[in-house]
PDB file of C-alpha atoms in Angstrom:
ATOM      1  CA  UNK M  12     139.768 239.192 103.082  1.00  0.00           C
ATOM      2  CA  UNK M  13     140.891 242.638 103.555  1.00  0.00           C
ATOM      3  CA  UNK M  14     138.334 245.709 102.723  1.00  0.00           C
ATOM      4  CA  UNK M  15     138.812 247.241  99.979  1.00  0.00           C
ATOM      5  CA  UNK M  16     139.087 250.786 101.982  1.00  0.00           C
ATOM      6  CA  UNK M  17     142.360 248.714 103.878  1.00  0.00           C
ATOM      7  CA  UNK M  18     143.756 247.597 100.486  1.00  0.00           C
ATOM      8  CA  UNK M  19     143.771 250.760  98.927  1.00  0.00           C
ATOM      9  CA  UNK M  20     144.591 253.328 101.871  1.00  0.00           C
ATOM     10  CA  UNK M  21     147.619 250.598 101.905  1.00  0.00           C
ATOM     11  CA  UNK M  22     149.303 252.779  99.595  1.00  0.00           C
ATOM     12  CA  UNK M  23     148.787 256.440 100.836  1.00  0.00           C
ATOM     13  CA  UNK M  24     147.316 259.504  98.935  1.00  0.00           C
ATOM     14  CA  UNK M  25     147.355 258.829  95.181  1.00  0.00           C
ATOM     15  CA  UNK M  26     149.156 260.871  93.369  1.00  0.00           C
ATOM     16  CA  UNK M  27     148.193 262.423  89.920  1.00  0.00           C
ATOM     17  CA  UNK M  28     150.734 260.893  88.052  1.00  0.00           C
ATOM     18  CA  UNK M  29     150.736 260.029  84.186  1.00  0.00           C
ATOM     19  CA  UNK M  30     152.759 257.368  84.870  1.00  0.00           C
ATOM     20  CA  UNK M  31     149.913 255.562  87.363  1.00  0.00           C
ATOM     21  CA  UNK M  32     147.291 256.866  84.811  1.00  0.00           C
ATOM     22  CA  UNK M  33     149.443 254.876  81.792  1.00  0.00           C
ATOM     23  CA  UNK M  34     149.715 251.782  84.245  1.00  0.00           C
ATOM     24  CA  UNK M  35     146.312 251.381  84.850  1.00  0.00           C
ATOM     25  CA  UNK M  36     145.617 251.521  81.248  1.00  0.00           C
ATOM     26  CA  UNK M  37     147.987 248.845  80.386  1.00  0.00           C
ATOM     27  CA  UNK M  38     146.392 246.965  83.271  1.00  0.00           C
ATOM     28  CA  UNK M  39     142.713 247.876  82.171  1.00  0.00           C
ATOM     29  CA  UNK M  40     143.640 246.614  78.394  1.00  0.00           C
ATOM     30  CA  UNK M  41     143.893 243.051  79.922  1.00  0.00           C
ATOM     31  CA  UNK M  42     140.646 242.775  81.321  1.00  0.00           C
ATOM     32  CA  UNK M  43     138.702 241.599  77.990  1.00  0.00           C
ATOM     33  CA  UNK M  44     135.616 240.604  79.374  1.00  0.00           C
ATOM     34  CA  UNK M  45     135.100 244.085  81.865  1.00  0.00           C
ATOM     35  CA  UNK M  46     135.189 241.767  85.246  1.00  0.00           C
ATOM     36  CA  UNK M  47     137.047 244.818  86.365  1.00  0.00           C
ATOM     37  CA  UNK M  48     134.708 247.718  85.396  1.00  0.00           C
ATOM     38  CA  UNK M  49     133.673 248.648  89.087  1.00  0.00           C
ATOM     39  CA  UNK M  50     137.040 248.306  90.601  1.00  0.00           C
ATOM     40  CA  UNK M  51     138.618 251.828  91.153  1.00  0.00           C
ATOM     41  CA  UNK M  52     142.494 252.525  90.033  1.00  0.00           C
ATOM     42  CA  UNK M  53     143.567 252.075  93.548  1.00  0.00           C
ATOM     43  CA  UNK M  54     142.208 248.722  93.483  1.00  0.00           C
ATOM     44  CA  UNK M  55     142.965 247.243  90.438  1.00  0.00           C
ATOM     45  CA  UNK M  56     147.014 247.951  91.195  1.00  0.00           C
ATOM     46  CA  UNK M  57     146.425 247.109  94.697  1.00  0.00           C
ATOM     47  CA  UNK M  58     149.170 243.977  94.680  1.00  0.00           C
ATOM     48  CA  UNK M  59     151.646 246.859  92.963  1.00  0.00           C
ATOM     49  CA  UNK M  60     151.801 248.286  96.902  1.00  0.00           C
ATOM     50  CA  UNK M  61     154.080 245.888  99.152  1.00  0.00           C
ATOM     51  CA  UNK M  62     154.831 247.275 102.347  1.00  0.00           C
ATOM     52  CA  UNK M  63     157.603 246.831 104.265  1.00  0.00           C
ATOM     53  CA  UNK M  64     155.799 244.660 107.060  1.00  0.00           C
ATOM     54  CA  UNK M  65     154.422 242.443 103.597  1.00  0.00           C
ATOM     55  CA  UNK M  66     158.035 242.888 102.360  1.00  0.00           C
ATOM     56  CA  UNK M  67     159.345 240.394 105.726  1.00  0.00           C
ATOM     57  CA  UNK M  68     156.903 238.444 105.554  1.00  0.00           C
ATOM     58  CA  UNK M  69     157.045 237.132 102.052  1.00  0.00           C
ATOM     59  CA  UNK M  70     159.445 234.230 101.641  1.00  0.00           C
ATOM     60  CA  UNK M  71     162.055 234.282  98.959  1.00  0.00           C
ATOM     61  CA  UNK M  72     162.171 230.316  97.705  1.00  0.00           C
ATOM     62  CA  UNK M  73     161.299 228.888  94.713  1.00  0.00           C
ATOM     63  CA  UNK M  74     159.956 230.627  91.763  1.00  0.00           C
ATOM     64  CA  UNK M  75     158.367 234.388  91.860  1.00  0.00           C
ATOM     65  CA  UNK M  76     154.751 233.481  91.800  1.00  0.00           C
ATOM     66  CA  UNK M  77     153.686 234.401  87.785  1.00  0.00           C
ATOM     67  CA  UNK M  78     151.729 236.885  88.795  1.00  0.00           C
ATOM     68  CA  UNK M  79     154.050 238.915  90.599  1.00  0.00           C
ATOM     69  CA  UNK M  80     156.262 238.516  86.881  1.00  0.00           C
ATOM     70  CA  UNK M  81     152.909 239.653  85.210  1.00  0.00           C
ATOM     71  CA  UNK M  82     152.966 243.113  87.351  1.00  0.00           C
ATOM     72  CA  UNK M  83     156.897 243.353  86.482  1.00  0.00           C
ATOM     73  CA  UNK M  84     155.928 243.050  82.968  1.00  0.00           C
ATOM     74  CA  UNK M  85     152.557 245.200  83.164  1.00  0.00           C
ATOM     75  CA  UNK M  86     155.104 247.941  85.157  1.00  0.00           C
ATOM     76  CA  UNK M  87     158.177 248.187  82.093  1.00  0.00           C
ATOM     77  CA  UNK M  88     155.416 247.721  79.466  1.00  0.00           C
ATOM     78  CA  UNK M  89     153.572 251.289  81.094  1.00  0.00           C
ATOM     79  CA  UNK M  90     157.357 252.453  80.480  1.00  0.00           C
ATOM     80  CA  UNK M  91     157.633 251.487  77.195  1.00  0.00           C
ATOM     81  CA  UNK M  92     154.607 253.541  76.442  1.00  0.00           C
ATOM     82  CA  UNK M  93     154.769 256.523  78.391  1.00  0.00           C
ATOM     83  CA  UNK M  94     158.649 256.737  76.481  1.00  0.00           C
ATOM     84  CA  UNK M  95     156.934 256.798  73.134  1.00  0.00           C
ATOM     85  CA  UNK M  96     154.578 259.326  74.052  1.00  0.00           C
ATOM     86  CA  UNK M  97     156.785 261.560  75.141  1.00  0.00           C
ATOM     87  CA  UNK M  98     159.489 260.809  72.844  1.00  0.00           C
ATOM     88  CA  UNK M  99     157.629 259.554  69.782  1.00  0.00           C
ATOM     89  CA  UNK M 100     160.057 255.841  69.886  1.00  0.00           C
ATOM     90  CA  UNK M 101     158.272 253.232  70.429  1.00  0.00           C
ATOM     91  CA  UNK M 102     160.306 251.357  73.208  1.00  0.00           C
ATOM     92  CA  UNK M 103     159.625 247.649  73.193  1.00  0.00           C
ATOM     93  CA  UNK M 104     160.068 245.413  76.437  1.00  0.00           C
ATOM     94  CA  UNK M 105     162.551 242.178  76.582  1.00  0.00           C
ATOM     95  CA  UNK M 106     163.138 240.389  79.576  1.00  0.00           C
ATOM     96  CA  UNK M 107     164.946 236.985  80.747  1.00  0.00           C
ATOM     97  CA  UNK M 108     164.393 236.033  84.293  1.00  0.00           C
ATOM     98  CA  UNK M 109     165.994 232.375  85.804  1.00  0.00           C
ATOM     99  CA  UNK M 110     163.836 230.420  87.733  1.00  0.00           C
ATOM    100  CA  UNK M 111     165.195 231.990  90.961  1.00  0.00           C
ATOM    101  CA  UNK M 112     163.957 235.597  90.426  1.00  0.00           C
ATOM    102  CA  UNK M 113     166.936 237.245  88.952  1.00  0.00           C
ATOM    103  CA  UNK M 114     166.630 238.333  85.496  1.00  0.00           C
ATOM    104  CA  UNK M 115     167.264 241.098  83.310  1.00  0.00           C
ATOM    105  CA  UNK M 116     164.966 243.563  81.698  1.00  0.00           C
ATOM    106  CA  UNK M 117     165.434 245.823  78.512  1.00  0.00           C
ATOM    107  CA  UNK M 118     163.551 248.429  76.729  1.00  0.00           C
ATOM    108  CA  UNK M 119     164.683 249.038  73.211  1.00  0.00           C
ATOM    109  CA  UNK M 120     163.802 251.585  70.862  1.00  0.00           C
ATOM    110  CA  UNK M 121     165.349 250.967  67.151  1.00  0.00           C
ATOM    111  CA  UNK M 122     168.583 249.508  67.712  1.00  0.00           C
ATOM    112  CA  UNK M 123     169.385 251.669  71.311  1.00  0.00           C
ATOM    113  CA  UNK M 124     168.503 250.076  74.619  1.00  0.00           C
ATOM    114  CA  UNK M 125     166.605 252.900  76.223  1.00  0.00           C
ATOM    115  CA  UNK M 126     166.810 251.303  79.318  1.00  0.00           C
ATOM    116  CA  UNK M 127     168.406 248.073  81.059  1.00  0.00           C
ATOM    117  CA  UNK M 128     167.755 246.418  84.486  1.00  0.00           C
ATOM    118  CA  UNK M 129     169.201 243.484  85.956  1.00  0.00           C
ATOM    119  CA  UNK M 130     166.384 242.685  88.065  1.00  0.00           C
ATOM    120  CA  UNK M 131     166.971 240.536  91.363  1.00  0.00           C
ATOM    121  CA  UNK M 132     164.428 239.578  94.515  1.00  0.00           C
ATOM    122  CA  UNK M 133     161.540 239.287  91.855  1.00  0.00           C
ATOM    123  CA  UNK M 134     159.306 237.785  94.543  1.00  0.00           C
ATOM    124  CA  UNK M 135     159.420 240.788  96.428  1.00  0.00           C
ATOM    125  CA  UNK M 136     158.323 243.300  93.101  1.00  0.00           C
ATOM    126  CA  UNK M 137     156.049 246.065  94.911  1.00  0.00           C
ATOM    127  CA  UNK M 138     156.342 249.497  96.276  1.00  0.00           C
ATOM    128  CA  UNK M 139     155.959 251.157  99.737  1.00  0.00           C
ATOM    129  CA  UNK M 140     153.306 253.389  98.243  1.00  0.00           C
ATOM    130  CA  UNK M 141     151.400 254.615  95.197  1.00  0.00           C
ATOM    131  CA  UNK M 142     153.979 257.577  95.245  1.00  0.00           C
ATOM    132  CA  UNK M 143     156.919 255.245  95.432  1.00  0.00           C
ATOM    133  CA  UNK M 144     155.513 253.413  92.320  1.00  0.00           C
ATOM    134  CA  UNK M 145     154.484 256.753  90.375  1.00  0.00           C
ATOM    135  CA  UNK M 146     158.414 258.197  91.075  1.00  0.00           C
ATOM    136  CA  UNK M 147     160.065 254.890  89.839  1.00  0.00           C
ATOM    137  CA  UNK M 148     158.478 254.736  86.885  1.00  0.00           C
ATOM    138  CA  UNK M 149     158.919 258.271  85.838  1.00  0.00           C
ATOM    139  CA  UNK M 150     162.226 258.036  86.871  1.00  0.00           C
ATOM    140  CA  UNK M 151     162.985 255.197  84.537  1.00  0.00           C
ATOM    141  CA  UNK M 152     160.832 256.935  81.983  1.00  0.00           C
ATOM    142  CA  UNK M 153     162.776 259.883  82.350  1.00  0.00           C
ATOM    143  CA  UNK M 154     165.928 258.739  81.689  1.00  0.00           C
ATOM    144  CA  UNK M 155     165.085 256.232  79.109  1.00  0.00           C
ATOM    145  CA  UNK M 156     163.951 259.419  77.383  1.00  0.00           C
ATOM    146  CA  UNK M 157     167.262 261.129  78.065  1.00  0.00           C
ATOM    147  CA  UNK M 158     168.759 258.120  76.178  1.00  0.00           C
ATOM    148  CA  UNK M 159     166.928 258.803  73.342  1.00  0.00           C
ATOM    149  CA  UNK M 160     167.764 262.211  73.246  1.00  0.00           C
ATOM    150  CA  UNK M 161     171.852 261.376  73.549  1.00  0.00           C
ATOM    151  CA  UNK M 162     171.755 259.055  71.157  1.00  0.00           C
ATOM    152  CA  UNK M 163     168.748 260.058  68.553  1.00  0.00           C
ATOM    153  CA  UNK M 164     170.090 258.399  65.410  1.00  0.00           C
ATOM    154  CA  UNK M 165     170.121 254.993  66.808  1.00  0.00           C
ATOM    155  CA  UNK M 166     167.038 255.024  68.235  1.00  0.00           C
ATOM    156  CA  UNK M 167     165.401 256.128  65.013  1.00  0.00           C
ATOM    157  CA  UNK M 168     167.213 253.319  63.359  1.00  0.00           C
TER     158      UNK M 168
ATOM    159  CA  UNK Q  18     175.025 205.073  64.715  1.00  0.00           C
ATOM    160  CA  UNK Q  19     176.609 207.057  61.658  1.00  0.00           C
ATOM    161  CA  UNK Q  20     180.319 207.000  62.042  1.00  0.00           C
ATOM    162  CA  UNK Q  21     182.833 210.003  61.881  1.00  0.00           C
ATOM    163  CA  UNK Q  22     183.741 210.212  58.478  1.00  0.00           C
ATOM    164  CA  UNK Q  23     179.744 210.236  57.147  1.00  0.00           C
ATOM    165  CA  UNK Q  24     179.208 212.805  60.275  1.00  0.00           C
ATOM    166  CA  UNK Q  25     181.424 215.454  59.180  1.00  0.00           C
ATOM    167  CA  UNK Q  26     181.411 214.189  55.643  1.00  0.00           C
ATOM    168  CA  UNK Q  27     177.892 215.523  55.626  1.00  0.00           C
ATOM    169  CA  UNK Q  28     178.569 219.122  55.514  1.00  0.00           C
ATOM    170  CA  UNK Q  29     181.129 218.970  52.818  1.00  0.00           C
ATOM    171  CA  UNK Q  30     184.463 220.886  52.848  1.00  0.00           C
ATOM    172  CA  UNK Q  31     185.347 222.306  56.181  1.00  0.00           C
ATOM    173  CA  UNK Q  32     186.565 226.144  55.353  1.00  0.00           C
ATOM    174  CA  UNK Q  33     189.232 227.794  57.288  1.00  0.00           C
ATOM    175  CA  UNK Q  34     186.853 230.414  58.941  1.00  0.00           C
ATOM    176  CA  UNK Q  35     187.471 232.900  62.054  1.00  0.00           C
ATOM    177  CA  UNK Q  36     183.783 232.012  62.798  1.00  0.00           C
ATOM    178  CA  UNK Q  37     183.667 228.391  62.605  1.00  0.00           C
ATOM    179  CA  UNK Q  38     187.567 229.072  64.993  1.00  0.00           C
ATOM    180  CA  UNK Q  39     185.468 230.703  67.062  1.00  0.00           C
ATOM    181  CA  UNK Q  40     182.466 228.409  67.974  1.00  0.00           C
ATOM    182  CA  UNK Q  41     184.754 225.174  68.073  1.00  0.00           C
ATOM    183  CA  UNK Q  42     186.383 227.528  70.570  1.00  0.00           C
ATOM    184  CA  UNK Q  43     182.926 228.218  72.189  1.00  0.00           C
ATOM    185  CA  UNK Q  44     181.833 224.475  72.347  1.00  0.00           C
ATOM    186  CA  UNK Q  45     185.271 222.919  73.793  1.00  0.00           C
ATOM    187  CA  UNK Q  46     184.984 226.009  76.456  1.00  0.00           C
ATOM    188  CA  UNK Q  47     182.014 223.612  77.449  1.00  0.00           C
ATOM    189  CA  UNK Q  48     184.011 221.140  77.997  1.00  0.00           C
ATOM    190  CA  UNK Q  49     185.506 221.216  81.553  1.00  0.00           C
ATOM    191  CA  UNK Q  50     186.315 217.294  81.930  1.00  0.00           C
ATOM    192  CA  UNK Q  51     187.691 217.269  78.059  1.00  0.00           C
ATOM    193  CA  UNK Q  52     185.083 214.421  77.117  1.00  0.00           C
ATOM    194  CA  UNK Q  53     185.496 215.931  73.888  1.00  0.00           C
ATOM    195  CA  UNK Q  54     189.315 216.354  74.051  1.00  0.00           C
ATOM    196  CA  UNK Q  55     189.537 213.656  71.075  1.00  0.00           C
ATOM    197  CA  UNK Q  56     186.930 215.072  68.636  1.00  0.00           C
ATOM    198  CA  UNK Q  57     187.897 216.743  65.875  1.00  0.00           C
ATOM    199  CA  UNK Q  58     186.268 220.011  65.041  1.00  0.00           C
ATOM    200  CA  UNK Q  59     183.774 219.242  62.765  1.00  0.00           C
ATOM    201  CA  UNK Q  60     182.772 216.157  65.063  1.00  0.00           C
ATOM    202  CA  UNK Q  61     182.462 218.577  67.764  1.00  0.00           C
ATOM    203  CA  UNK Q  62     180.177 220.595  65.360  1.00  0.00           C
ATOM    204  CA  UNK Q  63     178.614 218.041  63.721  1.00  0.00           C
ATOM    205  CA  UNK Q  64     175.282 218.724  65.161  1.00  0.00           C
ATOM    206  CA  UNK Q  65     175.275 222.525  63.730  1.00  0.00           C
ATOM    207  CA  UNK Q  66     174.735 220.343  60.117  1.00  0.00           C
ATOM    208  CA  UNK Q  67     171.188 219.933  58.970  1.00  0.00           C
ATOM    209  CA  UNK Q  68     170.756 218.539  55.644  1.00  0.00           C
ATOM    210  CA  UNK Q  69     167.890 219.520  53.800  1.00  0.00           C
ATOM    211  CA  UNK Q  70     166.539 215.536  53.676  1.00  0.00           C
ATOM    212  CA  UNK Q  71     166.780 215.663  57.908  1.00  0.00           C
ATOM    213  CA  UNK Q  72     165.301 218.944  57.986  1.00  0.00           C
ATOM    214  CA  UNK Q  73     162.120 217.855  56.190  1.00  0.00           C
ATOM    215  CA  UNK Q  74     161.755 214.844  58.552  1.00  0.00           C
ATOM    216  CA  UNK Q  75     162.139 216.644  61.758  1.00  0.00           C
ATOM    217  CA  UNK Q  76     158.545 217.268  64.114  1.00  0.00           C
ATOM    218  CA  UNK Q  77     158.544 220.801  64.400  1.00  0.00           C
ATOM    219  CA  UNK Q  78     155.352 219.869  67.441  1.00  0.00           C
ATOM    220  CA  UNK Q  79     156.157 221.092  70.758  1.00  0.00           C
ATOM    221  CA  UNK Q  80     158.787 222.413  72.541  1.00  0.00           C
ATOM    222  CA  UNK Q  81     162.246 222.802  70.278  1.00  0.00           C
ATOM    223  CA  UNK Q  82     164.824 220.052  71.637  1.00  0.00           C
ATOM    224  CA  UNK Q  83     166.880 221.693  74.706  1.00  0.00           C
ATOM    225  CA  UNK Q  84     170.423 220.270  72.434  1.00  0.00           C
ATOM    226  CA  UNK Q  85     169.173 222.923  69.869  1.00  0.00           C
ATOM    227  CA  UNK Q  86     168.234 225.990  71.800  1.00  0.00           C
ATOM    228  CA  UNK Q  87     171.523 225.176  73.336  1.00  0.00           C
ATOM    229  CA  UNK Q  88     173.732 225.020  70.235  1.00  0.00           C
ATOM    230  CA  UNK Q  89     171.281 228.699  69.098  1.00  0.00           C
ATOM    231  CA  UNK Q  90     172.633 230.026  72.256  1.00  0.00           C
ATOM    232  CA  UNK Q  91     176.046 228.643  71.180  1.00  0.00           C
ATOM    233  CA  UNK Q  92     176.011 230.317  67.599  1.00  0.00           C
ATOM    234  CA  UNK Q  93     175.189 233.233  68.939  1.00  0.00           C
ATOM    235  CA  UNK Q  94     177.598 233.605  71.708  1.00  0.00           C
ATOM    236  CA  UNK Q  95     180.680 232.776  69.280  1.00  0.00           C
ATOM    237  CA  UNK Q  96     178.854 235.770  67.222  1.00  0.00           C
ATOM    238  CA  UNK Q  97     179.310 238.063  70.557  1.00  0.00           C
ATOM    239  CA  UNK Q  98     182.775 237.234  70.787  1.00  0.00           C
ATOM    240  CA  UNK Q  99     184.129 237.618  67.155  1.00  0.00           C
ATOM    241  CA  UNK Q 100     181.989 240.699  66.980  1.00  0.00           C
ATOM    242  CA  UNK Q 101     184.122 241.873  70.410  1.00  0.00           C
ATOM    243  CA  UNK Q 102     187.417 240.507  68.608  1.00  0.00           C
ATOM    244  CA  UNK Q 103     186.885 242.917  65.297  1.00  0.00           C
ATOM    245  CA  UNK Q 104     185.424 245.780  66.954  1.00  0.00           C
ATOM    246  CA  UNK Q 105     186.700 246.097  70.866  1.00  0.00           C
ATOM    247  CA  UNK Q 106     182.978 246.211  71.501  1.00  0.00           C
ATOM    248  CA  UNK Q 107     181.685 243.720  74.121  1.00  0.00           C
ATOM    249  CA  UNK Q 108     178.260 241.855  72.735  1.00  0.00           C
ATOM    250  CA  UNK Q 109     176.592 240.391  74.997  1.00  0.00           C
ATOM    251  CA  UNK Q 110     173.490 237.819  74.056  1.00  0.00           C
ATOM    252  CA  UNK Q 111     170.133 238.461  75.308  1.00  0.00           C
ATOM    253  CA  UNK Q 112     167.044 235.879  73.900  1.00  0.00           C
ATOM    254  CA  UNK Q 113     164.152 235.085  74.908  1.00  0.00           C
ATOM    255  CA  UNK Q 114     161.899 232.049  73.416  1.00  0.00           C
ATOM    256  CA  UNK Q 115     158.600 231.079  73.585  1.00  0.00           C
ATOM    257  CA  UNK Q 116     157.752 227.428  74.174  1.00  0.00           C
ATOM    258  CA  UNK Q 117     156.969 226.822  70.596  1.00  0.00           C
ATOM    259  CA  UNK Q 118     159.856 227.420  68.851  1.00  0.00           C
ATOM    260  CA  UNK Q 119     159.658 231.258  68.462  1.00  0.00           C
ATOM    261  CA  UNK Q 120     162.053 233.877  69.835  1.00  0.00           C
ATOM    262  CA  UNK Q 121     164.026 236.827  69.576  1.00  0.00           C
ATOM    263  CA  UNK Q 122     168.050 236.569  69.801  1.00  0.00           C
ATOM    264  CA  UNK Q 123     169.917 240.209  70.027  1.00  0.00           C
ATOM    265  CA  UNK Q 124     173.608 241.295  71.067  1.00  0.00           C
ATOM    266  CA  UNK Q 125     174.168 244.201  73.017  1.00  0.00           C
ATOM    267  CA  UNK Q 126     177.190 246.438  73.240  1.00  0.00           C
ATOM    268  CA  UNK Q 127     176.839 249.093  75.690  1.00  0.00           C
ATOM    269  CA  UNK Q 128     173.717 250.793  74.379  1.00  0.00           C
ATOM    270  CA  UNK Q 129     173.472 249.276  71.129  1.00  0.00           C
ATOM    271  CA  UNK Q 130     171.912 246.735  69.862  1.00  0.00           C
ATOM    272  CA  UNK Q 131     173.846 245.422  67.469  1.00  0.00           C
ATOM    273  CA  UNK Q 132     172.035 242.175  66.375  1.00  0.00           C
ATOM    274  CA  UNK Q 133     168.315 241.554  66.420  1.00  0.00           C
ATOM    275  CA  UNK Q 134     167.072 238.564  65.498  1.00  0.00           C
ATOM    276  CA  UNK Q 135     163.154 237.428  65.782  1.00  0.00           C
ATOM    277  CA  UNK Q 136     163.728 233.605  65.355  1.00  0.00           C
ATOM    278  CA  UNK Q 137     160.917 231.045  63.855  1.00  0.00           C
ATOM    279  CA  UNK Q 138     161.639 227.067  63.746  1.00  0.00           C
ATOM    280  CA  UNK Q 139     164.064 226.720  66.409  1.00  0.00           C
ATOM    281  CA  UNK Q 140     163.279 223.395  66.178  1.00  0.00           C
ATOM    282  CA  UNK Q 141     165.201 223.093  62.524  1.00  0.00           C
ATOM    283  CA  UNK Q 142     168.133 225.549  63.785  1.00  0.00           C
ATOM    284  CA  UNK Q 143     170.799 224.118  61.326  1.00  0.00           C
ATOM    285  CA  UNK Q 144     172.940 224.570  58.248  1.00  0.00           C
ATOM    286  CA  UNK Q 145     172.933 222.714  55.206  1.00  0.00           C
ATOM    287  CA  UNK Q 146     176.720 222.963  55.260  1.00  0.00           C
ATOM    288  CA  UNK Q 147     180.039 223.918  56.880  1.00  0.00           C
ATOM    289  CA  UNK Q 148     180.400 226.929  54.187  1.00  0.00           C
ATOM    290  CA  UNK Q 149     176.720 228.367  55.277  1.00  0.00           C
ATOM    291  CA  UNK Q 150     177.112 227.944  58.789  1.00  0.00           C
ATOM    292  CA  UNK Q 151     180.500 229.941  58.356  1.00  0.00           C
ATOM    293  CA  UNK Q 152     178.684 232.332  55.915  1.00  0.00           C
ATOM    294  CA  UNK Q 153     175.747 232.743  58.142  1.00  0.00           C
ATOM    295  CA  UNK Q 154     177.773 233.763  61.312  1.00  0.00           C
ATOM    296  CA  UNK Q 155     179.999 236.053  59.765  1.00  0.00           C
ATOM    297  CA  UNK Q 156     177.608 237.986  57.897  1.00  0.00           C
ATOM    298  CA  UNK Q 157     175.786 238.570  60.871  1.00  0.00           C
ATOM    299  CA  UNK Q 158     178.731 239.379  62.803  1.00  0.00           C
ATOM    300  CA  UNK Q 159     179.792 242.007  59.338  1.00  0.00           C
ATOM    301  CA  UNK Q 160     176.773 243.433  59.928  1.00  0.00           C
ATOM    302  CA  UNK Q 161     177.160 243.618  63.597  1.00  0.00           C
ATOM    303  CA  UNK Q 162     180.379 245.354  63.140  1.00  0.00           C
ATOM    304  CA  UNK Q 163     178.823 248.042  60.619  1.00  0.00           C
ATOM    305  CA  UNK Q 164     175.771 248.603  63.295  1.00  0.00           C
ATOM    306  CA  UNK Q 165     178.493 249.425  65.865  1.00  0.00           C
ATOM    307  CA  UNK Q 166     180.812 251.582  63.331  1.00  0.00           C
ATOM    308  CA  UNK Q 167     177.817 253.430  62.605  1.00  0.00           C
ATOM    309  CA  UNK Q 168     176.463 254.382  66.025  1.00  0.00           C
ATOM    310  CA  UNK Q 169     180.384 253.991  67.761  1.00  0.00           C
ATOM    311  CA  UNK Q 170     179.283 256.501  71.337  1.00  0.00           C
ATOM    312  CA  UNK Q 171     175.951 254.313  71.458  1.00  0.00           C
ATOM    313  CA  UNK Q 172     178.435 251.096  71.627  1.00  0.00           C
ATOM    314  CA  UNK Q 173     180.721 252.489  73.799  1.00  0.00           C
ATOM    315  CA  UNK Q 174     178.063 254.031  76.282  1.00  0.00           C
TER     316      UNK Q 174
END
């Protein structure tokens, strides 16, 4: 087993970040029964950090293990809410994947698609560090917000 | 078996409809070794046709029969395509279903989605007729159309 100190240092300095903040939420809202209580943020998205070494090393066959689709999920669902808080539109997540990993993920507030990902190399869902992971999802957040704003009417639809 | 003339007997008079055109157009694309080459259309489609007698004595236990999700899927599509042919508009299919015979079906033209669907009873996906199945898929592509004349740079985007 790896320390926890190891696991979490993984992914560099941890960045204040509202996106991280809504992710662990989401993450903390599965855990029913409080058998993660004394884990620390860091921790409980430790398997969001995949380094590049980890990256190599992971093989690429067969189905993405579930819960590696479960942290894909978790990750656009964090987006979905962090869009309606700052844009008021609720943003609901809709994804497809094939058995081999490739897929296609969409966010969609009223009748716009606030965002829209073909997704491929699910097996190998992760990021280099917690700042990596914090910047792609406000990125995505961002411009799914940006959408709304172009196109207001349809998202209030 | 049931022969032909009961099969497509069964969902009364055949109307001359750009949607049912469409789908028989759908279904023969299917058909890359022409298996089917010497069905007539409402042969071909004879499995769209769910009297109301056969719908009350189909299991609706377990997972909804592959043949059905596939013939959704089909319905659908042909919906994409005569939405595309009356509004220039692309619309392409998105779904997602649980195993127990729940989903959601939409279309998507650039931004927009133009047909959302949450879908209950796969497993009795079916018309009682030639004239509703015709009905049913071009009100929903009507409606489609409307959703994309009323939100045209969303559709476009």
């Amino acid at each position: 087993m790896t320390d926890t100190q190891t696991l979490t240092a993984r992914g560099g300095d941890w960045p204040d970040s509202a996106f991280l903040k809504q992710l662990v939420a989401v993450v903390r809202a599965e855990d029913g029964h409080g058998a993660w209580d004394n884990k620390t943020d860091p921790e409980l998205l430790s398997e969001f950090i995949l380094t590049a070494e980890e990256r190599r090393d992971m093989p690429i066959m067969g189905d993405p293990d579930p819960d590696t689709v479960w942290r894909l999920e978790k990750f656009y669902a964090a987006i979905g809410l962090l869009i309606e808080r700052q844009s008021g539109c609720m943003a609901t997540p809709m994804s497809k994947f094939s058995h081999e990993g490739f897929g296609r993920m969409v966010l969609i507030a009223g009748k716009l698609v606030v965002l829209s990902k073909h997704l491929r190399d699910i097996h190998r869902f992760g990021f280099a560090s917690w700042a990596k992971l914090a910047e792609a999802g406000e990125k995505l957040t961002a411009d799914a917000v940006a959408t709304i704003e172009t196109y207001p009417d349809a998202a209030r639809a």
